[in-house]
Amino acid sequence: MSPIELNKRQDTILQIVKENGPITGEQIAERLNLTRATLRPDLAILTMAGFLDARPRVGYFYSGKKTMATVTESMMNLKVKDFQSVPVVVAENMTVYDAICHMFLEDVGTLFVVDDHGFLQGVLSRKDLLRTSIGSQDLTKIPVHIIMTRMPNIVYCKKNDSLILAAKKLIERQVDSLPVINEKEEGIEIIGRLTKTNITKAFISLADTHDL
Ligand code: ADP
């Protein structure tokens, strides 16, 4: 979808109608010190593009239609990199006990597990840790690599992916968080963390941007 570029006068007209609509073409022209005839092409463009609606004997009023198109368009433009959080990683040999402490201290719901080179090996969720805790094992003796979800089963995203694609992965795979990764020959580097909270923040930012 290519956005329609409005010129300065069309923007001004839109603003006038937003604030004063319904308003007649004549009244808009008066406010701009222009003739109705001069404005006709601008009003036609704004109406055709769906910015404005015109009702006979009532005048022009602002239509929400274009707003929806703009919201959709900006939604498609949201990128993972603009909303991702800092990843929290732990070593494969960290004990489950320490991982639980780490999760509390870092205030996150998912820890990423890395090898000695810092490359992604696994994911630990709250429930992975809870599940282990309700057993009778000594949590200070079990390394996290025993209980983590490991590669190649990890769902991830990349910084330039659209946020919508990442959101779909979160929902379809029923997980709370995706590592944002950079694939290197030597291994998978973790450069971010994308959670459902990030998606919710993006949702709010869309509403703010569009004054919804
Ligand atoms: P919780 O288990 O606390 O509800 P999740 O729904 O994120 O949190 O995790 C569910 C399961 O999926 C866990 O076993 C976890 O290890 C695994 N998991 C979490 N994130 C991912 C991911 N990005 N890719 C693959 N598996 C994951």
Short mmCIF file of N, CA and C in Angstrom, two decimals, residues 11-29 31 43 51-55 57-64:
data_model
loop_
_atom_site.label_atom_id
_atom_site.label_comp_id
_atom_site.label_asym_id
_atom_site.label_seq_id
_atom_site.Cartn_x
_atom_site.Cartn_y
_atom_site.Cartn_z
N ASP A 11 -3.41 19.29 3.77
CA ASP A 11 -3.26 19.03 5.21
C ASP A 11 -4.06 20.04 6.02
N THR A 12 -3.94 21.31 5.60
CA THR A 12 -4.66 22.37 6.32
C THR A 12 -6.16 22.15 6.22
N ILE A 13 -6.63 21.80 5.04
CA ILE A 13 -8.07 21.55 4.85
C ILE A 13 -8.53 20.43 5.79
N LEU A 14 -7.71 19.38 5.81
CA LEU A 14 -8.05 18.22 6.65
C LEU A 14 -8.18 18.64 8.11
N GLN A 15 -7.23 19.48 8.52
CA GLN A 15 -7.24 19.96 9.90
C GLN A 15 -8.50 20.78 10.19
N ILE A 16 -8.83 21.64 9.24
CA ILE A 16 -10.04 22.49 9.42
C ILE A 16 -11.28 21.61 9.54
N VAL A 17 -11.37 20.60 8.66
CA VAL A 17 -12.56 19.76 8.68
C VAL A 17 -12.59 18.91 9.96
N LYS A 18 -11.42 18.44 10.37
CA LYS A 18 -11.35 17.64 11.60
C LYS A 18 -11.91 18.44 12.76
N GLU A 19 -11.49 19.72 12.83
CA GLU A 19 -11.88 20.55 13.97
C GLU A 19 -13.28 21.14 13.85
N ASN A 20 -13.73 21.36 12.61
CA ASN A 20 -14.98 22.11 12.47
C ASN A 20 -16.10 21.37 11.75
N GLY A 21 -15.78 20.18 11.24
CA GLY A 21 -16.77 19.48 10.41
C GLY A 21 -18.03 19.13 11.16
N PRO A 22 -19.19 19.02 10.51
CA PRO A 22 -19.34 19.23 9.08
C PRO A 22 -19.23 20.72 8.72
N ILE A 23 -18.57 20.95 7.61
CA ILE A 23 -18.32 22.33 7.18
C ILE A 23 -18.43 22.36 5.65
N THR A 24 -19.00 23.42 5.13
CA THR A 24 -19.19 23.47 3.67
C THR A 24 -17.90 23.90 2.97
N GLY A 25 -17.82 23.61 1.69
CA GLY A 25 -16.67 24.00 0.89
C GLY A 25 -16.49 25.51 0.94
N GLU A 26 -17.61 26.20 0.91
CA GLU A 26 -17.60 27.66 0.95
C GLU A 26 -16.93 28.17 2.24
N GLN A 27 -17.32 27.54 3.35
CA GLN A 27 -16.76 27.96 4.65
C GLN A 27 -15.26 27.65 4.75
N ILE A 28 -14.87 26.51 4.19
CA ILE A 28 -13.42 26.16 4.20
C ILE A 28 -12.66 27.21 3.39
N ALA A 29 -13.22 27.55 2.22
CA ALA A 29 -12.58 28.53 1.34
C ALA A 29 -12.42 29.87 2.07
N ARG A 31 -12.15 30.46 5.25
CA ARG A 31 -11.10 30.38 6.27
C ARG A 31 -9.71 30.47 5.66
N LEU A 43 -10.37 19.30 -2.51
CA LEU A 43 -11.49 18.63 -1.84
C LEU A 43 -11.82 17.31 -2.54
N PHE A 51 -10.23 10.51 2.92
CA PHE A 51 -9.96 11.32 4.12
C PHE A 51 -11.24 12.01 4.58
N LEU A 52 -11.99 12.50 3.58
CA LEU A 52 -13.19 13.26 3.88
C LEU A 52 -14.42 12.59 3.28
N ASP A 53 -15.53 12.82 3.92
CA ASP A 53 -16.81 12.43 3.34
C ASP A 53 -17.58 13.70 3.09
N ALA A 54 -18.38 13.68 2.04
CA ALA A 54 -19.17 14.87 1.75
C ALA A 54 -20.64 14.48 1.74
N ARG A 55 -21.45 15.30 2.42
CA ARG A 55 -22.90 15.05 2.38
C ARG A 55 -23.59 16.27 1.82
N ARG A 57 -25.81 19.28 1.25
CA ARG A 57 -26.47 20.23 2.16
C ARG A 57 -25.92 20.19 3.59
N VAL A 58 -24.97 19.33 3.84
CA VAL A 58 -24.38 19.29 5.19
C VAL A 58 -22.95 19.78 5.13
N GLY A 59 -22.21 19.23 4.20
CA GLY A 59 -20.83 19.66 4.03
C GLY A 59 -19.85 18.52 4.19
N TYR A 60 -18.62 18.90 4.40
CA TYR A 60 -17.55 17.90 4.51
C TYR A 60 -17.35 17.53 5.96
N PHE A 61 -17.07 16.27 6.19
CA PHE A 61 -16.66 15.88 7.54
C PHE A 61 -15.56 14.85 7.45
N TYR A 62 -14.83 14.77 8.53
CA TYR A 62 -13.65 13.90 8.57
C TYR A 62 -14.08 12.44 8.63
N SER A 63 -13.46 11.63 7.77
CA SER A 63 -13.82 10.22 7.78
C SER A 63 -12.71 9.43 8.44
N GLY A 64 -13.09 8.48 9.26
CA GLY A 64 -12.08 7.66 9.93
C GLY A 64 -11.43 6.67 9.00
#
